[in-house]
PDB file of C-alpha atoms in Angstrom:
ATOM      1  CA  MET A 194     158.486 139.643 144.788  1.00  0.00           C
ATOM      2  CA  THR A 195     157.721 139.585 141.114  1.00  0.00           C
ATOM      3  CA  ASP A 196     154.300 138.746 139.716  1.00  0.00           C
ATOM      4  CA  SER A 197     153.990 135.349 138.073  1.00  0.00           C
ATOM      5  CA  PRO A 198     153.009 135.385 134.399  1.00  0.00           C
ATOM      6  CA  ALA A 199     149.294 135.312 133.765  1.00  0.00           C
ATOM      7  CA  ALA A 200     147.765 131.996 132.734  1.00  0.00           C
ATOM      8  CA  PRO A 201     146.659 131.846 129.117  1.00  0.00           C
ATOM      9  CA  ALA A 202     142.971 132.434 128.524  1.00  0.00           C
ATOM     10  CA  PRO A 203     141.024 129.225 127.941  1.00  0.00           C
ATOM     11  CA  HIS A 204     139.370 130.603 124.813  1.00  0.00           C
ATOM     12  CA  CYS A 205     140.927 132.552 122.039  1.00  0.00           C
ATOM     13  CA  ASP A 206     139.376 135.907 121.346  1.00  0.00           C
ATOM     14  CA  ASP A 207     139.699 135.384 117.636  1.00  0.00           C
ATOM     15  CA  PRO A 208     136.115 135.538 116.312  1.00  0.00           C
ATOM     16  CA  HIS A 209     137.077 133.272 113.427  1.00  0.00           C
ATOM     17  CA  ASP A 210     138.274 130.453 115.694  1.00  0.00           C
ATOM     18  CA  HIS A 211     135.361 128.001 116.000  1.00  0.00           C
ATOM     19  CA  THR A 212     137.279 125.222 117.739  1.00  0.00           C
ATOM     20  CA  GLY A 213     135.143 123.408 120.283  1.00  0.00           C
ATOM     21  CA  HIS A 214     131.884 124.997 119.143  1.00  0.00           C
ATOM     22  CA  ASP A 215     128.955 123.273 117.434  1.00  0.00           C
ATOM     23  CA  HIS A 216     127.259 125.362 114.808  1.00  0.00           C
ATOM     24  CA  PRO A 217     123.943 124.526 113.143  1.00  0.00           C
ATOM     25  CA  PRO A 218     124.093 123.921 109.390  1.00  0.00           C
ATOM     26  CA  THR A 219     123.497 126.823 107.085  1.00  0.00           C
ATOM     27  CA  GLY A 220     120.951 126.846 104.298  1.00  0.00           C
ATOM     28  CA  ALA A 221     123.655 126.019 101.767  1.00  0.00           C
ATOM     29  CA  ASP A 222     124.812 123.068 103.893  1.00  0.00           C
ATOM     30  CA  LEU A 223     121.274 121.729 104.135  1.00  0.00           C
ATOM     31  CA  VAL A 224     120.693 122.095 100.395  1.00  0.00           C
ATOM     32  CA  ARG A 225     123.919 120.229  99.657  1.00  0.00           C
ATOM     33  CA  ASP A 226     123.091 117.437 102.115  1.00  0.00           C
ATOM     34  CA  LEU A 227     119.524 117.109 100.860  1.00  0.00           C
ATOM     35  CA  VAL A 228     120.563 116.949  97.216  1.00  0.00           C
ATOM     36  CA  LYS A 229     123.132 114.290  98.060  1.00  0.00           C
ATOM     37  CA  GLY A 230     120.706 112.325 100.235  1.00  0.00           C
ATOM     38  CA  LEU A 231     117.888 112.490  97.696  1.00  0.00           C
ATOM     39  CA  SER A 232     120.266 111.396  94.943  1.00  0.00           C
ATOM     40  CA  ILE A 233     121.147 108.307  96.980  1.00  0.00           C
ATOM     41  CA  GLN A 234     117.474 107.757  97.748  1.00  0.00           C
ATOM     42  CA  ALA A 235     116.624 107.908  94.045  1.00  0.00           C
ATOM     43  CA  LEU A 236     118.979 104.938  93.569  1.00  0.00           C
ATOM     44  CA  LEU A 237     117.950 102.969  96.657  1.00  0.00           C
ATOM     45  CA  ILE A 238     114.218 102.973  95.898  1.00  0.00           C
ATOM     46  CA  PRO A 239     114.626 101.255  92.492  1.00  0.00           C
ATOM     47  CA  ALA A 240     117.078  98.889  94.201  1.00  0.00           C
ATOM     48  CA  LEU A 241     114.217  97.848  96.490  1.00  0.00           C
ATOM     49  CA  GLY A 242     112.223  96.957  93.385  1.00  0.00           C
ATOM     50  CA  ILE A 243     115.071  94.796  92.071  1.00  0.00           C
ATOM     51  CA  LEU A 244     115.430  93.047  95.424  1.00  0.00           C
ATOM     52  CA  LEU A 245     111.676  92.438  95.473  1.00  0.00           C
ATOM     53  CA  LEU A 246     111.753  90.802  92.036  1.00  0.00           C
ATOM     54  CA  VAL A 247     114.669  88.606  93.078  1.00  0.00           C
ATOM     55  CA  ALA A 248     112.933  87.623  96.322  1.00  0.00           C
ATOM     56  CA  ILE A 249     109.715  86.503  94.605  1.00  0.00           C
ATOM     57  CA  GLN A 250     111.396  84.343  91.953  1.00  0.00           C
ATOM     58  CA  PRO A 251     110.983  81.119  93.994  1.00  0.00           C
ATOM     59  CA  PHE A 252     107.221  81.773  94.029  1.00  0.00           C
ATOM     60  CA  ALA A 253     106.879  82.404  90.295  1.00  0.00           C
ATOM     61  CA  PRO A 254     103.575  81.179  88.834  1.00  0.00           C
ATOM     62  CA  VAL A 255     103.298  79.464  85.463  1.00  0.00           C
ATOM     63  CA  SER A 256     102.893  82.808  83.679  1.00  0.00           C
ATOM     64  CA  PRO A 257     104.360  86.214  84.620  1.00  0.00           C
ATOM     65  CA  ALA A 258     101.053  87.806  83.615  1.00  0.00           C
ATOM     66  CA  PRO A 259      99.909  88.189  87.268  1.00  0.00           C
ATOM     67  CA  LEU A 260     102.672  90.779  87.631  1.00  0.00           C
ATOM     68  CA  LEU A 261     100.940  92.839  84.942  1.00  0.00           C
ATOM     69  CA  LEU A 262      97.665  92.468  86.807  1.00  0.00           C
ATOM     70  CA  GLY A 263      99.477  93.862  89.833  1.00  0.00           C
ATOM     71  CA  PHE A 264     100.544  96.843  87.739  1.00  0.00           C
ATOM     72  CA  ALA A 265      96.887  97.428  86.930  1.00  0.00           C
ATOM     73  CA  LEU A 266      95.957  97.258  90.615  1.00  0.00           C
ATOM     74  CA  GLY A 267      98.648  99.791  91.497  1.00  0.00           C
ATOM     75  CA  ALA A 268      97.494 102.070  88.692  1.00  0.00           C
ATOM     76  CA  LEU A 269      93.887 101.911  89.930  1.00  0.00           C
ATOM     77  CA  GLN A 270      95.027 102.755  93.453  1.00  0.00           C
ATOM     78  CA  LEU A 271      96.928 105.752  92.095  1.00  0.00           C
ATOM     79  CA  ILE A 272      93.844 106.882  90.199  1.00  0.00           C
ATOM     80  CA  SER A 273      91.901 106.643  93.472  1.00  0.00           C
ATOM     81  CA  LEU A 274      94.574 108.761  95.182  1.00  0.00           C
ATOM     82  CA  VAL A 275      94.524 111.391  92.427  1.00  0.00           C
ATOM     83  CA  ALA A 276      90.717 111.513  92.419  1.00  0.00           C
ATOM     84  CA  THR A 277      90.702 112.028  96.181  1.00  0.00           C
ATOM     85  CA  SER A 278      93.318 114.784  95.921  1.00  0.00           C
ATOM     86  CA  LEU A 279      91.341 116.575  93.218  1.00  0.00           C
ATOM     87  CA  PHE A 280      88.183 116.311  95.289  1.00  0.00           C
ATOM     88  CA  VAL A 281      89.954 117.844  98.282  1.00  0.00           C
ATOM     89  CA  ALA A 282      91.502 120.613  96.167  1.00  0.00           C
ATOM     90  CA  ARG A 283      88.121 121.599  94.700  1.00  0.00           C
ATOM     91  CA  THR A 284      86.165 121.473  97.960  1.00  0.00           C
ATOM     92  CA  ARG A 285      87.927 122.066 101.269  1.00  0.00           C
ATOM     93  CA  LYS A 286      91.622 121.523 101.900  1.00  0.00           C
ATOM     94  CA  GLN A 287      90.825 120.597 105.505  1.00  0.00           C
ATOM     95  CA  LEU A 288      89.465 117.308 104.156  1.00  0.00           C
ATOM     96  CA  ALA A 289      93.055 116.263 103.444  1.00  0.00           C
ATOM     97  CA  ILE A 290      93.480 115.561 107.156  1.00  0.00           C
ATOM     98  CA  ASN A 291      89.983 114.147 107.655  1.00  0.00           C
ATOM     99  CA  PRO A 292      90.094 110.563 108.990  1.00  0.00           C
ATOM    100  CA  GLY A 293      86.743 109.803 107.358  1.00  0.00           C
ATOM    101  CA  LEU A 294      87.970 110.549 103.853  1.00  0.00           C
ATOM    102  CA  LEU A 295      91.116 108.546 104.571  1.00  0.00           C
ATOM    103  CA  ALA A 296      89.026 105.561 105.655  1.00  0.00           C
ATOM    104  CA  VAL A 297      86.920 105.732 102.496  1.00  0.00           C
ATOM    105  CA  ARG A 298      89.994 105.743 100.250  1.00  0.00           C
ATOM    106  CA  SER A 299      91.543 102.836 102.159  1.00  0.00           C
ATOM    107  CA  VAL A 300      88.355 100.794 101.798  1.00  0.00           C
ATOM    108  CA  VAL A 301      88.196 101.572  98.070  1.00  0.00           C
ATOM    109  CA  ASP A 302      91.815 100.474  97.630  1.00  0.00           C
ATOM    110  CA  GLU A 303      91.141  97.176  99.387  1.00  0.00           C
ATOM    111  CA  LEU A 304      87.975  96.535  97.393  1.00  0.00           C
ATOM    112  CA  LEU A 305      90.043  97.062  94.239  1.00  0.00           C
ATOM    113  CA  ARG A 306      92.482  94.499  95.617  1.00  0.00           C
ATOM    114  CA  VAL A 307      89.672  91.970  96.147  1.00  0.00           C
ATOM    115  CA  ALA A 308      88.367  92.507  92.617  1.00  0.00           C
ATOM    116  CA  THR A 309      91.858  92.038  91.210  1.00  0.00           C
ATOM    117  CA  VAL A 310      92.589  88.794  93.067  1.00  0.00           C
ATOM    118  CA  LEU A 311      89.183  87.347  92.158  1.00  0.00           C
ATOM    119  CA  LEU A 312      89.934  88.104  88.523  1.00  0.00           C
ATOM    120  CA  ALA A 313      93.322  86.408  88.892  1.00  0.00           C
ATOM    121  CA  ILE A 314      91.687  83.281  90.322  1.00  0.00           C
ATOM    122  CA  LEU A 315      89.314  83.160  87.353  1.00  0.00           C
ATOM    123  CA  LEU A 316      92.114  83.687  84.828  1.00  0.00           C
ATOM    124  CA  TRP A 317      94.596  81.239  86.363  1.00  0.00           C
ATOM    125  CA  PRO A 318      92.599  78.643  88.328  1.00  0.00           C
ATOM    126  CA  GLY A 319      95.424  76.106  88.082  1.00  0.00           C
ATOM    127  CA  ASP A 320      98.050  78.265  89.797  1.00  0.00           C
ATOM    128  CA  ILE A 321      98.714  78.196  93.516  1.00  0.00           C
ATOM    129  CA  ARG A 322      96.889  81.079  95.165  1.00  0.00           C
ATOM    130  CA  THR A 323      99.785  82.211  97.310  1.00  0.00           C
ATOM    131  CA  GLU A 324     102.031  82.485  94.253  1.00  0.00           C
ATOM    132  CA  LEU A 325      99.438  84.567  92.448  1.00  0.00           C
ATOM    133  CA  GLY A 326      99.045  86.795  95.504  1.00  0.00           C
ATOM    134  CA  ILE A 327     102.769  87.387  95.851  1.00  0.00           C
ATOM    135  CA  TRP A 328     103.206  88.363  92.213  1.00  0.00           C
ATOM    136  CA  ILE A 329     100.120  90.572  92.066  1.00  0.00           C
ATOM    137  CA  GLY A 330     101.199  92.296  95.272  1.00  0.00           C
ATOM    138  CA  ALA A 331     104.725  92.744  93.915  1.00  0.00           C
ATOM    139  CA  GLY A 332     103.399  94.313  90.724  1.00  0.00           C
ATOM    140  CA  CYS A 333     101.294  96.727  92.766  1.00  0.00           C
ATOM    141  CA  ALA A 334     104.278  97.553  94.979  1.00  0.00           C
ATOM    142  CA  LEU A 335     106.441  98.260  91.917  1.00  0.00           C
ATOM    143  CA  VAL A 336     103.953 100.915  90.781  1.00  0.00           C
ATOM    144  CA  TRP A 337     104.297 102.673  94.137  1.00  0.00           C
ATOM    145  CA  LEU A 338     108.084 102.375  93.919  1.00  0.00           C
ATOM    146  CA  VAL A 339     108.031 104.077  90.525  1.00  0.00           C
ATOM    147  CA  LEU A 340     105.903 106.859  91.996  1.00  0.00           C
ATOM    148  CA  ALA A 341     108.248 107.239  94.985  1.00  0.00           C
ATOM    149  CA  THR A 342     111.269 107.408  92.675  1.00  0.00           C
ATOM    150  CA  ALA A 343     109.637 110.076  90.516  1.00  0.00           C
ATOM    151  CA  GLN A 344     108.708 112.097  93.606  1.00  0.00           C
ATOM    152  CA  THR A 345     112.263 111.847  94.927  1.00  0.00           C
ATOM    153  CA  ILE A 346     113.793 113.032  91.650  1.00  0.00           C
ATOM    154  CA  THR A 347     111.325 115.904  91.400  1.00  0.00           C
ATOM    155  CA  THR A 348     111.989 116.982  94.994  1.00  0.00           C
ATOM    156  CA  ARG A 349     115.763 116.870  94.448  1.00  0.00           C
ATOM    157  CA  GLN A 350     115.459 119.039  91.363  1.00  0.00           C
ATOM    158  CA  ARG A 351     113.228 121.576  93.137  1.00  0.00           C
ATOM    159  CA  ILE A 352     115.563 121.720  96.151  1.00  0.00           C
ATOM    160  CA  ALA A 353     118.635 122.201  93.952  1.00  0.00           C
ATOM    161  CA  ARG A 354     116.963 124.893  91.832  1.00  0.00           C
ATOM    162  CA  PRO A 355     116.794 128.301  93.582  1.00  0.00           C
ATOM    163  CA  GLY A 356     113.228 129.462  93.907  1.00  0.00           C
ATOM    164  CA  ASP A 357     110.425 130.332  96.286  1.00  0.00           C
ATOM    165  CA  TRP A 358     109.514 126.691  96.942  1.00  0.00           C
ATOM    166  CA  SER A 359     113.110 125.723  97.687  1.00  0.00           C
ATOM    167  CA  LYS A 360     113.658 128.715  99.973  1.00  0.00           C
ATOM    168  CA  ALA A 361     110.459 128.022 101.891  1.00  0.00           C
ATOM    169  CA  ALA A 362     111.288 124.330 102.311  1.00  0.00           C
ATOM    170  CA  ILE A 363     114.845 124.985 103.488  1.00  0.00           C
ATOM    171  CA  SER A 364     113.696 127.746 105.841  1.00  0.00           C
ATOM    172  CA  THR A 365     111.163 125.394 107.422  1.00  0.00           C
ATOM    173  CA  LEU A 366     113.720 122.639 107.890  1.00  0.00           C
ATOM    174  CA  LEU A 367     116.243 125.061 109.392  1.00  0.00           C
ATOM    175  CA  ALA A 368     113.668 126.605 111.725  1.00  0.00           C
ATOM    176  CA  GLN A 369     112.549 123.168 112.919  1.00  0.00           C
ATOM    177  CA  ARG A 370     116.133 121.849 113.038  1.00  0.00           C
ATOM    178  CA  VAL A 371     115.332 118.907 110.812  1.00  0.00           C
ATOM    179  CA  GLY A 372     118.381 117.249 109.286  1.00  0.00           C
ATOM    180  CA  ALA A 373     118.726 115.891 105.773  1.00  0.00           C
ATOM    181  CA  ARG A 374     119.656 112.422 107.021  1.00  0.00           C
ATOM    182  CA  SER A 375     116.530 111.937 109.119  1.00  0.00           C
ATOM    183  CA  THR A 376     114.363 113.230 106.271  1.00  0.00           C
ATOM    184  CA  VAL A 377     115.818 110.749 103.788  1.00  0.00           C
ATOM    185  CA  VAL A 378     115.854 107.789 106.191  1.00  0.00           C
ATOM    186  CA  MET A 379     112.240 108.260 107.282  1.00  0.00           C
ATOM    187  CA  ARG A 380     111.130 108.437 103.662  1.00  0.00           C
ATOM    188  CA  LEU A 381     112.946 105.192 102.852  1.00  0.00           C
ATOM    189  CA  LEU A 382     111.292 103.469 105.807  1.00  0.00           C
ATOM    190  CA  ASP A 383     107.866 104.642 104.607  1.00  0.00           C
ATOM    191  CA  VAL A 384     108.531 103.293 101.105  1.00  0.00           C
ATOM    192  CA  LEU A 385     109.699  99.956 102.510  1.00  0.00           C
ATOM    193  CA  GLY A 386     106.561  99.773 104.635  1.00  0.00           C
ATOM    194  CA  THR A 387     104.417 100.371 101.536  1.00  0.00           C
ATOM    195  CA  VAL A 388     106.143  97.561  99.636  1.00  0.00           C
ATOM    196  CA  LEU A 389     105.688  95.102 102.490  1.00  0.00           C
ATOM    197  CA  PHE A 390     102.056  96.072 102.978  1.00  0.00           C
ATOM    198  CA  GLN A 391     101.123  95.700  99.302  1.00  0.00           C
ATOM    199  CA  VAL A 392     102.622  92.221  99.054  1.00  0.00           C
ATOM    200  CA  GLY A 393     101.331  91.013 102.414  1.00  0.00           C
ATOM    201  CA  ALA A 394      97.828  92.421 101.971  1.00  0.00           C
ATOM    202  CA  THR A 395      97.423  90.869  98.522  1.00  0.00           C
ATOM    203  CA  VAL A 396      98.457  87.452  99.823  1.00  0.00           C
ATOM    204  CA  LEU A 397      96.000  87.725 102.712  1.00  0.00           C
ATOM    205  CA  VAL A 398      93.124  88.726 100.457  1.00  0.00           C
ATOM    206  CA  ILE A 399      93.778  86.003  97.878  1.00  0.00           C
ATOM    207  CA  LEU A 400      93.893  83.398 100.667  1.00  0.00           C
ATOM    208  CA  SER A 401      90.474  84.559 101.856  1.00  0.00           C
ATOM    209  CA  PRO A 402      88.583  87.608 100.511  1.00  0.00           C
ATOM    210  CA  VAL A 403      87.024  87.995 103.971  1.00  0.00           C
ATOM    211  CA  LEU A 404      90.431  89.146 105.203  1.00  0.00           C
ATOM    212  CA  VAL A 405      89.885  92.363 103.259  1.00  0.00           C
ATOM    213  CA  ILE A 406      88.402  93.690 106.510  1.00  0.00           C
ATOM    214  CA  GLY A 407      91.733  93.200 108.247  1.00  0.00           C
ATOM    215  CA  THR A 408      93.761  94.696 105.403  1.00  0.00           C
ATOM    216  CA  ALA A 409      91.440  97.722 105.331  1.00  0.00           C
ATOM    217  CA  VAL A 410      91.979  98.218 109.071  1.00  0.00           C
ATOM    218  CA  LEU A 411      95.760  98.014 108.615  1.00  0.00           C
ATOM    219  CA  SER A 412      95.594 100.441 105.689  1.00  0.00           C
ATOM    220  CA  ILE A 413      93.537 102.897 107.726  1.00  0.00           C
ATOM    221  CA  GLY A 414      96.029 102.558 110.585  1.00  0.00           C
ATOM    222  CA  THR A 415      98.879 103.490 108.251  1.00  0.00           C
ATOM    223  CA  GLY A 416      97.004 106.547 107.041  1.00  0.00           C
ATOM    224  CA  LEU A 417      96.079 107.631 110.550  1.00  0.00           C
ATOM    225  CA  SER A 418      99.728 107.481 111.612  1.00  0.00           C
ATOM    226  CA  THR A 419     100.509 109.875 108.768  1.00  0.00           C
ATOM    227  CA  LEU A 420      97.775 112.254 109.922  1.00  0.00           C
ATOM    228  CA  VAL A 421      99.131 112.177 113.467  1.00  0.00           C
ATOM    229  CA  LEU A 422     102.604 113.053 112.200  1.00  0.00           C
ATOM    230  CA  GLN A 423     101.243 115.973 110.184  1.00  0.00           C
ATOM    231  CA  ARG A 424      99.898 117.485 113.391  1.00  0.00           C
ATOM    232  CA  ARG A 425     103.336 117.417 115.012  1.00  0.00           C
ATOM    233  CA  ALA A 426     106.262 119.751 114.463  1.00  0.00           C
ATOM    234  CA  PRO A 427     108.731 118.427 111.856  1.00  0.00           C
ATOM    235  CA  ALA A 428     111.510 118.199 114.457  1.00  0.00           C
ATOM    236  CA  GLU A 429     109.376 115.863 116.614  1.00  0.00           C
ATOM    237  CA  ARG A 430     108.256 113.482 113.884  1.00  0.00           C
ATOM    238  CA  SER A 431     111.309 111.226 113.781  1.00  0.00           C
ATOM    239  CA  ARG A 432     111.273 110.921 117.588  1.00  0.00           C
ATOM    240  CA  THR A 433     107.706 109.668 117.912  1.00  0.00           C
ATOM    241  CA  PRO A 434     106.706 105.996 117.521  1.00  0.00           C
ATOM    242  CA  TRP A 435     104.078 107.062 114.980  1.00  0.00           C
ATOM    243  CA  ALA A 436     106.884 107.718 112.485  1.00  0.00           C
ATOM    244  CA  TYR A 437     107.625 103.995 112.378  1.00  0.00           C
ATOM    245  CA  ALA A 438     103.991 102.859 112.202  1.00  0.00           C
ATOM    246  CA  PRO A 439     103.902 102.406 108.370  1.00  0.00           C
ATOM    247  CA  LEU A 440     106.948 100.132 108.490  1.00  0.00           C
ATOM    248  CA  ALA A 441     105.666  98.251 111.555  1.00  0.00           C
ATOM    249  CA  LEU A 442     102.261  97.679 109.943  1.00  0.00           C
ATOM    250  CA  GLY A 443     103.947  96.539 106.733  1.00  0.00           C
ATOM    251  CA  VAL A 444     106.038  94.022 108.659  1.00  0.00           C
ATOM    252  CA  LEU A 445     102.925  92.882 110.549  1.00  0.00           C
ATOM    253  CA  THR A 446     101.006  92.386 107.302  1.00  0.00           C
ATOM    254  CA  VAL A 447     103.789  90.278 105.785  1.00  0.00           C
ATOM    255  CA  ALA A 448     104.049  88.253 108.993  1.00  0.00           C
ATOM    256  CA  LEU A 449     100.306  87.538 108.927  1.00  0.00           C
ATOM    257  CA  ALA A 450     100.569  86.594 105.246  1.00  0.00           C
ATOM    258  CA  ALA A 451     103.417  84.190 106.031  1.00  0.00           C
ATOM    259  CA  LEU A 452     101.317  82.583 108.781  1.00  0.00           C
ATOM    260  CA  GLY A 453      98.417  82.295 106.360  1.00  0.00           C
ATOM    261  CA  MET A 454     100.614  80.654 103.723  1.00  0.00           C
ATOM    262  CA  GLY A 455     101.774  78.146 106.326  1.00  0.00           C
ATOM    263  CA  ALA A 456      98.201  77.387 107.374  1.00  0.00           C
ATOM    264  CA  PHE A 457      97.036  76.818 103.816  1.00  0.00           C
TER     265      PHE A 457
END
């Protein structure tokens, strides 16, 4: 009785045959994906600004000057952010994750919003308040969109350029198994949440300055969600509900503003 031929082995012994195996991306793969994703992001963020301008056209006031006043509000908020960052850098870096300092900055930002809308009411008493609020909020949001675009371009350039910062960033992402797609998508959602919040909060405040208390609470909530995410490992951030809090609060703010516009 002759022996039957042996069955072929289920796996080839060739070490170069990777069929059926999943391999994590290499550093070069992650750099390529990040550069591509950030390049797309650098185009999508300005596109949000264009869509915002198109969306607010039906609510245009008599003069486009309120948009410029919104630019001023956004610039003042950025100055507040820079001043806070410099204060933290010159004192204790632990203050960067201090909820108290975050609350103070949020309150300052909302007080600046109240001052801006009161000035708008004095300058254009004949315009409808909701229209003024929408355009001031849009101008403020555009400032933050410009900042987000500049940050995206700078990050893409630093990732693409070999250096210590790029190596450290890629090593961290590889160690935490964070993909380029999730990084880009979460950033876009944060930017969209900021746009919605700035427009909605300005409408709420111009309808009634007392509502600044509510907008300050929502602003603090957005900041606290960011602090919570910073305490988590990068790989866990996109899987926690806190990652979507800025967008959810932005949507909530716009929804409340829409209800307020209907009531008035």
